[in-house]
JSON list of C-alpha atoms and ligand atoms in Angstrom, two decimals:
[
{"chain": "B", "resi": 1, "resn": "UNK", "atom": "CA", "xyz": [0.00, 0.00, 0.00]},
{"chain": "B", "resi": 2, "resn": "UNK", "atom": "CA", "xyz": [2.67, 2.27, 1.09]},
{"chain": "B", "resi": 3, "resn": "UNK", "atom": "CA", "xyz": [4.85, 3.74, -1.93]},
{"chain": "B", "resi": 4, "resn": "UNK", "atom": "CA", "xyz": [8.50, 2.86, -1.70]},
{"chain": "B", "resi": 5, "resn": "UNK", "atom": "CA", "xyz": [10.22, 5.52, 0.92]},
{"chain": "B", "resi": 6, "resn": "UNK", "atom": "CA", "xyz": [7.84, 3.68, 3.53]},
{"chain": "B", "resi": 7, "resn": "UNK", "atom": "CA", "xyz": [5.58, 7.39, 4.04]},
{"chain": "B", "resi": 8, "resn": "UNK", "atom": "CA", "xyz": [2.06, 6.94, 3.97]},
{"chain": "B", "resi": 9, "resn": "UNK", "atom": "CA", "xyz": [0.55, 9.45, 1.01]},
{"chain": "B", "resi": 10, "resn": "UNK", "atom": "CA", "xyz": [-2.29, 11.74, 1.27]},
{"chain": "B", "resi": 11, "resn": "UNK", "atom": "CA", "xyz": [-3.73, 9.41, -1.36]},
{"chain": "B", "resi": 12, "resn": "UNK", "atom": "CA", "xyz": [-3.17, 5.83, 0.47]},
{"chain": "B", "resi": 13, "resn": "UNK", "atom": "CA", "xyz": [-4.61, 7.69, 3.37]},
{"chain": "B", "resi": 14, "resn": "UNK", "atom": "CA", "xyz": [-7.95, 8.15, 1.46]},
{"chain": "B", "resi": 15, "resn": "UNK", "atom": "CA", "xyz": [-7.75, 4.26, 0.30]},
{"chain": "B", "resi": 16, "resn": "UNK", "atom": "CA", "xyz": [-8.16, 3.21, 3.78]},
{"chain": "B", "resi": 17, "resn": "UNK", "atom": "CA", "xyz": [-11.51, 2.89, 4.26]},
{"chain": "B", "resi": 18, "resn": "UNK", "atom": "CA", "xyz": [-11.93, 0.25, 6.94]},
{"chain": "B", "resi": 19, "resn": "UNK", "atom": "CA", "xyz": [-9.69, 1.91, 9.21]},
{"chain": "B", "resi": 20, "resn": "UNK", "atom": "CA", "xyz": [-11.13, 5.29, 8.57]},
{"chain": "B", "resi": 21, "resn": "UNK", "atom": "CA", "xyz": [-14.43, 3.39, 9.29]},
{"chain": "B", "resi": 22, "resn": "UNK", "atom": "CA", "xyz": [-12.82, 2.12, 12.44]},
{"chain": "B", "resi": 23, "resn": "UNK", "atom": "CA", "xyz": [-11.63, 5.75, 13.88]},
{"chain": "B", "resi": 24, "resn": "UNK", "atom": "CA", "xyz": [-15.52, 6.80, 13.52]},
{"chain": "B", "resi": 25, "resn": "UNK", "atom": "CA", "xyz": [-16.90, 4.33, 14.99]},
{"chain": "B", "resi": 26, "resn": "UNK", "atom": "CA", "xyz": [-14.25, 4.53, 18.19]},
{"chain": "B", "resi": 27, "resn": "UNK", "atom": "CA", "xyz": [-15.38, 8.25, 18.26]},
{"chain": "B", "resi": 28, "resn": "UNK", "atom": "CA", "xyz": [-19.16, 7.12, 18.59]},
{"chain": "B", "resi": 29, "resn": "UNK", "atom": "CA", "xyz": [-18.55, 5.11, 21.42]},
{"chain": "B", "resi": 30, "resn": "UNK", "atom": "CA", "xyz": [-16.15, 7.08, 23.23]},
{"chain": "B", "resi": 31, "resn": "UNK", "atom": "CA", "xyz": [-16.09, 10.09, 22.21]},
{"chain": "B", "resi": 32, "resn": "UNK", "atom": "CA", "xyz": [-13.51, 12.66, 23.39]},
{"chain": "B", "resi": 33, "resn": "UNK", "atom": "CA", "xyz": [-15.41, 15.20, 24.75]},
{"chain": "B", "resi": 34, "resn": "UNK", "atom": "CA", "xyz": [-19.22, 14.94, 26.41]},
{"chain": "B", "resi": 35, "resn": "UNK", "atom": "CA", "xyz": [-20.63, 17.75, 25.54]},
{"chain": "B", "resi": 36, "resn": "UNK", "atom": "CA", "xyz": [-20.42, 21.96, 26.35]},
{"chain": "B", "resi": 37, "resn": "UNK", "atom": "CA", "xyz": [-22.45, 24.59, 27.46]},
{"chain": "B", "resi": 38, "resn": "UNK", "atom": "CA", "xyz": [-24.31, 26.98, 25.57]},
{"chain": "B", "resi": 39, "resn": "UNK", "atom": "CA", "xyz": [-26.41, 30.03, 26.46]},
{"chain": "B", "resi": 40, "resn": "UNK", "atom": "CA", "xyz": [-30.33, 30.07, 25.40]},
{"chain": "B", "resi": 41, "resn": "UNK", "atom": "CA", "xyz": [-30.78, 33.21, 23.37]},
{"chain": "B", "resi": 42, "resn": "UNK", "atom": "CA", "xyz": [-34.66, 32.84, 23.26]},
{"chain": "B", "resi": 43, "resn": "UNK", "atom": "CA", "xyz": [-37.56, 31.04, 24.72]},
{"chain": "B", "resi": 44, "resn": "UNK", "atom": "CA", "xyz": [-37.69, 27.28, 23.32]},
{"chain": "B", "resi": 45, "resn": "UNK", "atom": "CA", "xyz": [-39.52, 24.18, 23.83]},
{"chain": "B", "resi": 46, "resn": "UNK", "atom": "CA", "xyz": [-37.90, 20.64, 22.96]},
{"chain": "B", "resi": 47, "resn": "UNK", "atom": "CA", "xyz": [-38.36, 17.28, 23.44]},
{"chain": "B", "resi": 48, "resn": "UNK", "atom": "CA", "xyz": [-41.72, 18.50, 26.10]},
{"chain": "B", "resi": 49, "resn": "UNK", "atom": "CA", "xyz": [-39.66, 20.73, 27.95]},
{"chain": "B", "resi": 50, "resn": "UNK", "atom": "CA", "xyz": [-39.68, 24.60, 28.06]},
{"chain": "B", "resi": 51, "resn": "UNK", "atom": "CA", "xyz": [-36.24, 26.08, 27.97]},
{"chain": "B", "resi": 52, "resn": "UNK", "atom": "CA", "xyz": [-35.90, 29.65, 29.03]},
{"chain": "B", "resi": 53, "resn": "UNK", "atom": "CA", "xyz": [-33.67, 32.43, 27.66]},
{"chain": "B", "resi": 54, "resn": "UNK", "atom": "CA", "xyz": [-31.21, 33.31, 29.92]},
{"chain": "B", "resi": 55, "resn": "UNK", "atom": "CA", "xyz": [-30.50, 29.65, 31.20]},
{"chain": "B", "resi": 56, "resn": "UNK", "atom": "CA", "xyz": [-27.26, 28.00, 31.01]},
{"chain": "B", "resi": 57, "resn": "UNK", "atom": "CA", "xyz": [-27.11, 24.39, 29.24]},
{"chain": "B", "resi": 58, "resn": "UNK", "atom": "CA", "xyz": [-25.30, 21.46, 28.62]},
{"chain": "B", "resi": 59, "resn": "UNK", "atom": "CA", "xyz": [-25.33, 19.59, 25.34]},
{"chain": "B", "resi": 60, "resn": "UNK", "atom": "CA", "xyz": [-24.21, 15.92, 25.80]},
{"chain": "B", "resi": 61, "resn": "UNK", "atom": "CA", "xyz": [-23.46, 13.70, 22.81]},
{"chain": "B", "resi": 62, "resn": "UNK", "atom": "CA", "xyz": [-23.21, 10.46, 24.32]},
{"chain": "B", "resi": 63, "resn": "UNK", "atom": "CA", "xyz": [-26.91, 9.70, 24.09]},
{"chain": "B", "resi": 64, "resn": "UNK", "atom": "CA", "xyz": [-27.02, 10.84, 20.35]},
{"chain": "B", "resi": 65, "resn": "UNK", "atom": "CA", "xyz": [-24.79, 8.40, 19.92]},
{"chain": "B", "resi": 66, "resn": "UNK", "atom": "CA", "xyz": [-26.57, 5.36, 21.93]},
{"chain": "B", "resi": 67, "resn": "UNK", "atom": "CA", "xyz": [-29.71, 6.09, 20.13]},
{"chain": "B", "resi": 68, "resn": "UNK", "atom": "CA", "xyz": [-31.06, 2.55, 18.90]},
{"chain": "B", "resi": 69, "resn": "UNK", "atom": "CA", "xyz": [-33.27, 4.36, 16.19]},
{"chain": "B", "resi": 70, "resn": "UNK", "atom": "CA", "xyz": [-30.14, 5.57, 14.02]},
{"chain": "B", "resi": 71, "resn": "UNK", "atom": "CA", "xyz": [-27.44, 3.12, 14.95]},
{"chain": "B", "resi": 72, "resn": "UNK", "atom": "CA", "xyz": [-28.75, -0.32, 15.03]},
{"chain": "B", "resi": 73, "resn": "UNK", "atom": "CA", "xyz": [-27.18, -2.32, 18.35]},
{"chain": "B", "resi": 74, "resn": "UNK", "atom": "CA", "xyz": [-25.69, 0.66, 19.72]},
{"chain": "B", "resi": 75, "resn": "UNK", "atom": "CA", "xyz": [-23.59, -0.78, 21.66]},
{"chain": "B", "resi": 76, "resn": "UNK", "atom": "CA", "xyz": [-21.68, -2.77, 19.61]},
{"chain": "B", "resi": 77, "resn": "UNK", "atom": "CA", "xyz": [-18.38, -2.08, 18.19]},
{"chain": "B", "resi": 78, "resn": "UNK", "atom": "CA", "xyz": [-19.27, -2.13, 14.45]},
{"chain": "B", "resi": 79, "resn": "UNK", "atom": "CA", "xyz": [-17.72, 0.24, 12.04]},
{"chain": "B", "resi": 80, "resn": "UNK", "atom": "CA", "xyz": [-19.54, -1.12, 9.22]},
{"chain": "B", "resi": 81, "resn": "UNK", "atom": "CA", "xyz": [-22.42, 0.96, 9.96]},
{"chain": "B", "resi": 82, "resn": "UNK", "atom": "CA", "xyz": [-20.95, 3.93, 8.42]},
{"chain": "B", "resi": 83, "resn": "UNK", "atom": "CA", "xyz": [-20.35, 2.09, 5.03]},
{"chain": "B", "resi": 84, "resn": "UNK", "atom": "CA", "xyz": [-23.41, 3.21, 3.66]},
{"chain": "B", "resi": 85, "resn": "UNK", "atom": "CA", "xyz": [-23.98, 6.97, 2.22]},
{"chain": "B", "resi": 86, "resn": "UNK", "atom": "CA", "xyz": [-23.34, 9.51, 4.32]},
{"chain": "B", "resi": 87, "resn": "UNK", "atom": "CA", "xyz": [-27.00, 10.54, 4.32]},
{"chain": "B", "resi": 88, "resn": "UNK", "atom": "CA", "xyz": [-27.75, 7.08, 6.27]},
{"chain": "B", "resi": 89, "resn": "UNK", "atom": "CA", "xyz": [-26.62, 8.66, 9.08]},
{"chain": "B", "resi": 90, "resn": "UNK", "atom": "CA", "xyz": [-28.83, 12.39, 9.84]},
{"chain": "B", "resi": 91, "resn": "UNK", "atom": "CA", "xyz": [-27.08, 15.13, 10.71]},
{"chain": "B", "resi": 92, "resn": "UNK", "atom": "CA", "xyz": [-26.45, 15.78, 14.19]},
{"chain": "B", "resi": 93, "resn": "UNK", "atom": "CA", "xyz": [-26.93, 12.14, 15.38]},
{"chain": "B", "resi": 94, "resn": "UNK", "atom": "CA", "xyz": [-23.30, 11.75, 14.93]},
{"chain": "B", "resi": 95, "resn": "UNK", "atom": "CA", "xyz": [-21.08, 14.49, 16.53]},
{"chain": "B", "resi": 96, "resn": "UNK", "atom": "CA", "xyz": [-17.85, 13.65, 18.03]},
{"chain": "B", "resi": 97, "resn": "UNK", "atom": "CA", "xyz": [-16.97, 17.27, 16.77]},
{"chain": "B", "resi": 98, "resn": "UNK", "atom": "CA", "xyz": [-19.91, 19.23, 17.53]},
{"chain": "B", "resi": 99, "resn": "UNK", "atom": "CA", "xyz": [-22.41, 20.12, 14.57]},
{"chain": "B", "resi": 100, "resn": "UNK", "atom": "CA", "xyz": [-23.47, 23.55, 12.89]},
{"chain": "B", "resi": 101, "resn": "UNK", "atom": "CA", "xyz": [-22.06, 26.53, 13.01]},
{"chain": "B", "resi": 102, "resn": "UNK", "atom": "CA", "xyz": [-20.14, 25.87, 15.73]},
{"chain": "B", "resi": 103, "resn": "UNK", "atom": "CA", "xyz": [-18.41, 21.91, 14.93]},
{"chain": "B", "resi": 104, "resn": "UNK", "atom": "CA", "xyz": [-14.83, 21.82, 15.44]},
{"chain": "B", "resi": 105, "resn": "UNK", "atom": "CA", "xyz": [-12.84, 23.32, 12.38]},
{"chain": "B", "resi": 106, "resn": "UNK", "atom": "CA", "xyz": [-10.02, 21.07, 13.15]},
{"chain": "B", "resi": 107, "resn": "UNK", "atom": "CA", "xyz": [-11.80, 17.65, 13.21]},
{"chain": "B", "resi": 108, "resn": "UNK", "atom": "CA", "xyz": [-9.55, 16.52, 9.99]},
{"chain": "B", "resi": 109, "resn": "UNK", "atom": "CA", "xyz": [-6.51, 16.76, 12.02]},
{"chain": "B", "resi": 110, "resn": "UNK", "atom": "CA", "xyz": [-7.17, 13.76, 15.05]},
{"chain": "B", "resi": 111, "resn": "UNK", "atom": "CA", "xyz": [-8.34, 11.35, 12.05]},
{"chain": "B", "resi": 112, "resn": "UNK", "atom": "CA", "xyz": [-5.26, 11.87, 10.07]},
{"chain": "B", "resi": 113, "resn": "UNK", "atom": "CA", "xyz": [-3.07, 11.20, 13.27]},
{"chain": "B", "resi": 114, "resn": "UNK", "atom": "CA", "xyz": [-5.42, 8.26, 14.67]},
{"chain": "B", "resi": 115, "resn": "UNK", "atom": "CA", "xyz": [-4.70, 6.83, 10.47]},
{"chain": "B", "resi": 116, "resn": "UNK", "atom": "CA", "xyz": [-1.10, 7.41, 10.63]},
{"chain": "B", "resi": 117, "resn": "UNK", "atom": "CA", "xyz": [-0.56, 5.75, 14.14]},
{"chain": "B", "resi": 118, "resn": "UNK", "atom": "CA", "xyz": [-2.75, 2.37, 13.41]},
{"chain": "B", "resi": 119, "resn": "UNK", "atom": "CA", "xyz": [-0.99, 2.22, 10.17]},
{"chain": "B", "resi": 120, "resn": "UNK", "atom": "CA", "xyz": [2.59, 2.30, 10.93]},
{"chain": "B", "resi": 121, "resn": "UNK", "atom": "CA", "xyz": [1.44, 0.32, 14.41]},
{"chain": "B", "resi": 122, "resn": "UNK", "atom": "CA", "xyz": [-0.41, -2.63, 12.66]},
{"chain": "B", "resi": 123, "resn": "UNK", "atom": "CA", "xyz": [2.71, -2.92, 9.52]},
{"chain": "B", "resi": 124, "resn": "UNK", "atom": "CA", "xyz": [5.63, -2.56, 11.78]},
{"chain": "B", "resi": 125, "resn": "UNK", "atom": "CA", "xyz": [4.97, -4.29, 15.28]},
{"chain": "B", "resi": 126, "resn": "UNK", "atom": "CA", "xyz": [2.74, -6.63, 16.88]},
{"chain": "B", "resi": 127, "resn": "UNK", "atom": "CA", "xyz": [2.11, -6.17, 20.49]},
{"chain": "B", "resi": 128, "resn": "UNK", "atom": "CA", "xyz": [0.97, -7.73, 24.00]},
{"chain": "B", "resi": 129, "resn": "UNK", "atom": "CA", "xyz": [-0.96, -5.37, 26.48]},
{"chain": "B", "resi": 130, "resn": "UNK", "atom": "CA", "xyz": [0.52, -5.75, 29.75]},
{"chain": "B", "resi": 131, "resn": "UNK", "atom": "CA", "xyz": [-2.81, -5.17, 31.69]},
{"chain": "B", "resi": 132, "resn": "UNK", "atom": "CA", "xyz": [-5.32, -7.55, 30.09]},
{"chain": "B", "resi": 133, "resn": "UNK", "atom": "CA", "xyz": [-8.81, -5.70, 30.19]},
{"chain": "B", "resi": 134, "resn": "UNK", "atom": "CA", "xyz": [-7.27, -2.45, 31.40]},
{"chain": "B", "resi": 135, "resn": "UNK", "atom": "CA", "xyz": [-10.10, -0.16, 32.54]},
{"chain": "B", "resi": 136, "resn": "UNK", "atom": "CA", "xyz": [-10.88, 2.79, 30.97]},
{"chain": "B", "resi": 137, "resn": "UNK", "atom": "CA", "xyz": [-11.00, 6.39, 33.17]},
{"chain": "B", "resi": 138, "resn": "UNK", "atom": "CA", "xyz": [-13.01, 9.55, 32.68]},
{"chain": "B", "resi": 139, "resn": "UNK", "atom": "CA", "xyz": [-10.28, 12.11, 33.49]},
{"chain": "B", "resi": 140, "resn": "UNK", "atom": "CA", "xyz": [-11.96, 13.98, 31.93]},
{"chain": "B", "resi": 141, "resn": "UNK", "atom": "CA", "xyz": [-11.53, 12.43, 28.44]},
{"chain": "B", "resi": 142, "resn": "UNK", "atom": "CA", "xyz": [-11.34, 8.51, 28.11]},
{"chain": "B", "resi": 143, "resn": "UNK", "atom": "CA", "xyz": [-7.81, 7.17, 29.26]},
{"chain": "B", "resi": 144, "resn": "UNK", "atom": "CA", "xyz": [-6.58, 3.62, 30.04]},
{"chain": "B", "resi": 145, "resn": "UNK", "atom": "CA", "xyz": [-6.30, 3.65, 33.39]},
{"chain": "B", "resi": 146, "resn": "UNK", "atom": "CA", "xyz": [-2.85, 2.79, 34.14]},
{"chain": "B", "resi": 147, "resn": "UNK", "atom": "CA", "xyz": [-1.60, 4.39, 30.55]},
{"chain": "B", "resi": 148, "resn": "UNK", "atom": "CA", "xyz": [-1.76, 1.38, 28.50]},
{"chain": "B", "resi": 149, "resn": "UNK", "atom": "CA", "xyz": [1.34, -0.17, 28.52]},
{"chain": "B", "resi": 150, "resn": "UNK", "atom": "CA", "xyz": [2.17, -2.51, 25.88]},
{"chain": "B", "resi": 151, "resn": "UNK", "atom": "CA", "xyz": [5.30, -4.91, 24.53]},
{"chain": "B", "resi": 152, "resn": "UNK", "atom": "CA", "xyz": [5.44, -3.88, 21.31]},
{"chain": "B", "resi": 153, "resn": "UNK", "atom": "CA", "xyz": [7.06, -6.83, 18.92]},
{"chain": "B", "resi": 154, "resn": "UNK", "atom": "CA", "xyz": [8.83, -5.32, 15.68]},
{"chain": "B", "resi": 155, "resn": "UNK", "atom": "CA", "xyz": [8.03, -7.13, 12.60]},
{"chain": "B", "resi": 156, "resn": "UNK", "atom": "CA", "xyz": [10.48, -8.57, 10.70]},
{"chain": "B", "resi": 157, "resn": "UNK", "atom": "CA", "xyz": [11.48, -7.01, 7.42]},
{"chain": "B", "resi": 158, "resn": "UNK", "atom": "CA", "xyz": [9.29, -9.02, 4.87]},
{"chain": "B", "resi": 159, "resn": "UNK", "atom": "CA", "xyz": [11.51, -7.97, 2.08]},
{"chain": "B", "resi": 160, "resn": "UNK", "atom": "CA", "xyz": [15.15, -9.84, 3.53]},
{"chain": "B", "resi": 161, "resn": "UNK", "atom": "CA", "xyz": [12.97, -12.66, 4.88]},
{"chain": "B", "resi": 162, "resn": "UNK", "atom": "CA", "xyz": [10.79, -13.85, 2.08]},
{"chain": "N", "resi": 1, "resn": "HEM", "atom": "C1", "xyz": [-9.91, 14.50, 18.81]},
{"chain": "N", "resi": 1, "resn": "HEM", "atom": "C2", "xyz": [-9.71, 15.82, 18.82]},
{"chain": "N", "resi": 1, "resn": "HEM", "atom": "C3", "xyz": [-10.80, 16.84, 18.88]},
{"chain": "N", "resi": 1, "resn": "HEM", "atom": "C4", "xyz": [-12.09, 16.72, 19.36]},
{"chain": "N", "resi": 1, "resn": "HEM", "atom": "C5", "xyz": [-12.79, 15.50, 19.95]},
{"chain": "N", "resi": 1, "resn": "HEM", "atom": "C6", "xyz": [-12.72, 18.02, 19.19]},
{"chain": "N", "resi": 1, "resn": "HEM", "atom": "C7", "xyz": [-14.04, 18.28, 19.52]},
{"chain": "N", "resi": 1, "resn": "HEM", "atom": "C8", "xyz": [-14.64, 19.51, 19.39]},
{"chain": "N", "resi": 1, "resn": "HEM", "atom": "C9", "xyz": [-16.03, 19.79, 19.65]},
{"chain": "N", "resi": 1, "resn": "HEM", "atom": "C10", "xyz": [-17.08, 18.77, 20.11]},
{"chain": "N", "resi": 1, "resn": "HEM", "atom": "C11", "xyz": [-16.24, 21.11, 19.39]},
{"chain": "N", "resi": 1, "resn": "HEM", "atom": "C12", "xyz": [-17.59, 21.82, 19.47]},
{"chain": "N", "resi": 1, "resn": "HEM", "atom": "C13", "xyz": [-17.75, 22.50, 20.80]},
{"chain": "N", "resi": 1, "resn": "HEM", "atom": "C14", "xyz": [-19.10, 23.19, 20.88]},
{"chain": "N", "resi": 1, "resn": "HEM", "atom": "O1", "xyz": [-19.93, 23.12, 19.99]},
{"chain": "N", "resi": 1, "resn": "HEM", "atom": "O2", "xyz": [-19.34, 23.80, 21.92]},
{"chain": "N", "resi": 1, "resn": "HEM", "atom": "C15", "xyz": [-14.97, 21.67, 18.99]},
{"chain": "N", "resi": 1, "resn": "HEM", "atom": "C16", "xyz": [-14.78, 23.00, 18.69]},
{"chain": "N", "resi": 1, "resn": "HEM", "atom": "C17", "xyz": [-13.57, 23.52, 18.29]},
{"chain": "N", "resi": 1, "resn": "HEM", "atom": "N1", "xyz": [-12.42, 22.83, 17.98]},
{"chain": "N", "resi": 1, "resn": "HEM", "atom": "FE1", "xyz": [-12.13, 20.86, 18.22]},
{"chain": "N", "resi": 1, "resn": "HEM", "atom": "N2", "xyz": [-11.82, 18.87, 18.62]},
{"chain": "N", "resi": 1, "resn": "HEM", "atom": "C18", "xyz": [-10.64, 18.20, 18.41]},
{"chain": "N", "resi": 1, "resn": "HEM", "atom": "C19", "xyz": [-9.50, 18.68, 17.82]},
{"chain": "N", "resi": 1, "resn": "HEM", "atom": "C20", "xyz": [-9.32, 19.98, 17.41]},
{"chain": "N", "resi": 1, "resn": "HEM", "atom": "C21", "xyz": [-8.14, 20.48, 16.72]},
{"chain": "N", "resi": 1, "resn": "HEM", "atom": "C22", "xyz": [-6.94, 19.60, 16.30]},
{"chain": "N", "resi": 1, "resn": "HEM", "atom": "C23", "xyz": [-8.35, 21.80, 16.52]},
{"chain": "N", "resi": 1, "resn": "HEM", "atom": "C24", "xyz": [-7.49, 22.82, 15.85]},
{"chain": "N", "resi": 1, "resn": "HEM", "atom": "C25", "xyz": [-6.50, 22.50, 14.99]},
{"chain": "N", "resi": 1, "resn": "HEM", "atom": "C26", "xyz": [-9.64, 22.15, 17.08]},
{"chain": "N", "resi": 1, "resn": "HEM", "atom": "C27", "xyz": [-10.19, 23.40, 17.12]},
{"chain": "N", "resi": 1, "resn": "HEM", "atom": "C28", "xyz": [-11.46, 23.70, 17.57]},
{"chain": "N", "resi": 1, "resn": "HEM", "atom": "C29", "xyz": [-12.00, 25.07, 17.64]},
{"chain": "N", "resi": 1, "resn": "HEM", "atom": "C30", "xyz": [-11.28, 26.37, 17.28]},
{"chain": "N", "resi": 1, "resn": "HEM", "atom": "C31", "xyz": [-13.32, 24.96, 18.09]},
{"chain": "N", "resi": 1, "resn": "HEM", "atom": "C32", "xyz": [-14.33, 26.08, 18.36]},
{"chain": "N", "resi": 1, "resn": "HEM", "atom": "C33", "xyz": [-15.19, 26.31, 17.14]},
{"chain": "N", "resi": 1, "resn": "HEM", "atom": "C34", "xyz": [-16.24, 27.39, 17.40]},
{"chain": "N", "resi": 1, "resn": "HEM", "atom": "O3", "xyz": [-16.68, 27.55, 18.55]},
{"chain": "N", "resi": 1, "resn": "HEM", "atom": "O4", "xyz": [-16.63, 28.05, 16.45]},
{"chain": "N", "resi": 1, "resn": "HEM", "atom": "N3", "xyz": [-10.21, 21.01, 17.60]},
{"chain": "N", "resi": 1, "resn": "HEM", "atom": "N4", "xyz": [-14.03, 20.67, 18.98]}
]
């Protein structure tokens, strides 16, 4: 996949759909951030409730994401479910990064790293986790608990071995 001075290209980057698929669906079910606050500008009603200029409130995303109506067994790591169109999944059901006029102008940036780490990770090494089922912390984005520490196995080179 990877042209011959071993850099991944914009290009090959584009070509990797699975793990792109992969990265989107990690940021559905645990997503960096929860939410933010927001100021209410005018009187509205949503969802039954009356919501009154003036107040102060928190937008969560977690629940967007959970919701059983757009993304069928929630709970499940499956990253399949964004293979379709894009319009299979409405706007502002899935927002890692926020959505409208304010959604985060640099959400291009964390998918390009999160492509470039699994990429050179998965070709070069092979690795144990030294915690088996390390828990995962709220501090106050997700975080292995104890850091994740790994023994990371280089590969050997295919090209002198074969
Ligand atoms: C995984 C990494 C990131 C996550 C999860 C993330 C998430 C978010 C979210 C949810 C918002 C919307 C906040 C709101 O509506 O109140 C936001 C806004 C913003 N993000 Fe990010 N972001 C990330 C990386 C970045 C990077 C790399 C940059 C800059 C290069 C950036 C710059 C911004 C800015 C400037 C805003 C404010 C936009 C506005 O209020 O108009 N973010 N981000």
């Amino acid at each position: 996949m990877v042209e011959s001075d071993g850099k991944l290209k914009w290009g090959e980057m584009q070509s990797m759909k699975y793990t792109g698929r992969a990265v989107q669906e990690l940021m559905r079910l645990k997503p960096l951030l929860s939410g933010n606050f927001r100021y209410v500008t005018r009187d509205i009603s949503f969802g039954g409730y009356d919501i009154r200029k003036g107040w102060r409130i928190l937008w969560v995303l977690f629940p967007a994401h959970m919701d059983p109506e757009i993304f069928d067994k929630p709970e499940k790591f499956q990253p399949s479910r964004f293979e379709g169109p894009s319009k299979s999944v409405p706007p502002y059901t899935y927002i890692p990064f926020g959505a409208g006029s304010r959604i985060c102008p640099g959400s291009k940036f964390p998918r390009i790293d999160a492509l470039l780490i699994i990429h050179h990770l998965v070709t070069n090494y092979g690795w144990t986790p030294l915690i088996p089922d390390e828990p995962l912390i709220h501090d106050p984005i997700p975080y292995p608990a104890k850091g994740l520490p790994v023994r990371l196995h280089p590969m050997l080179d295919r090209e002198n071995t074969a």
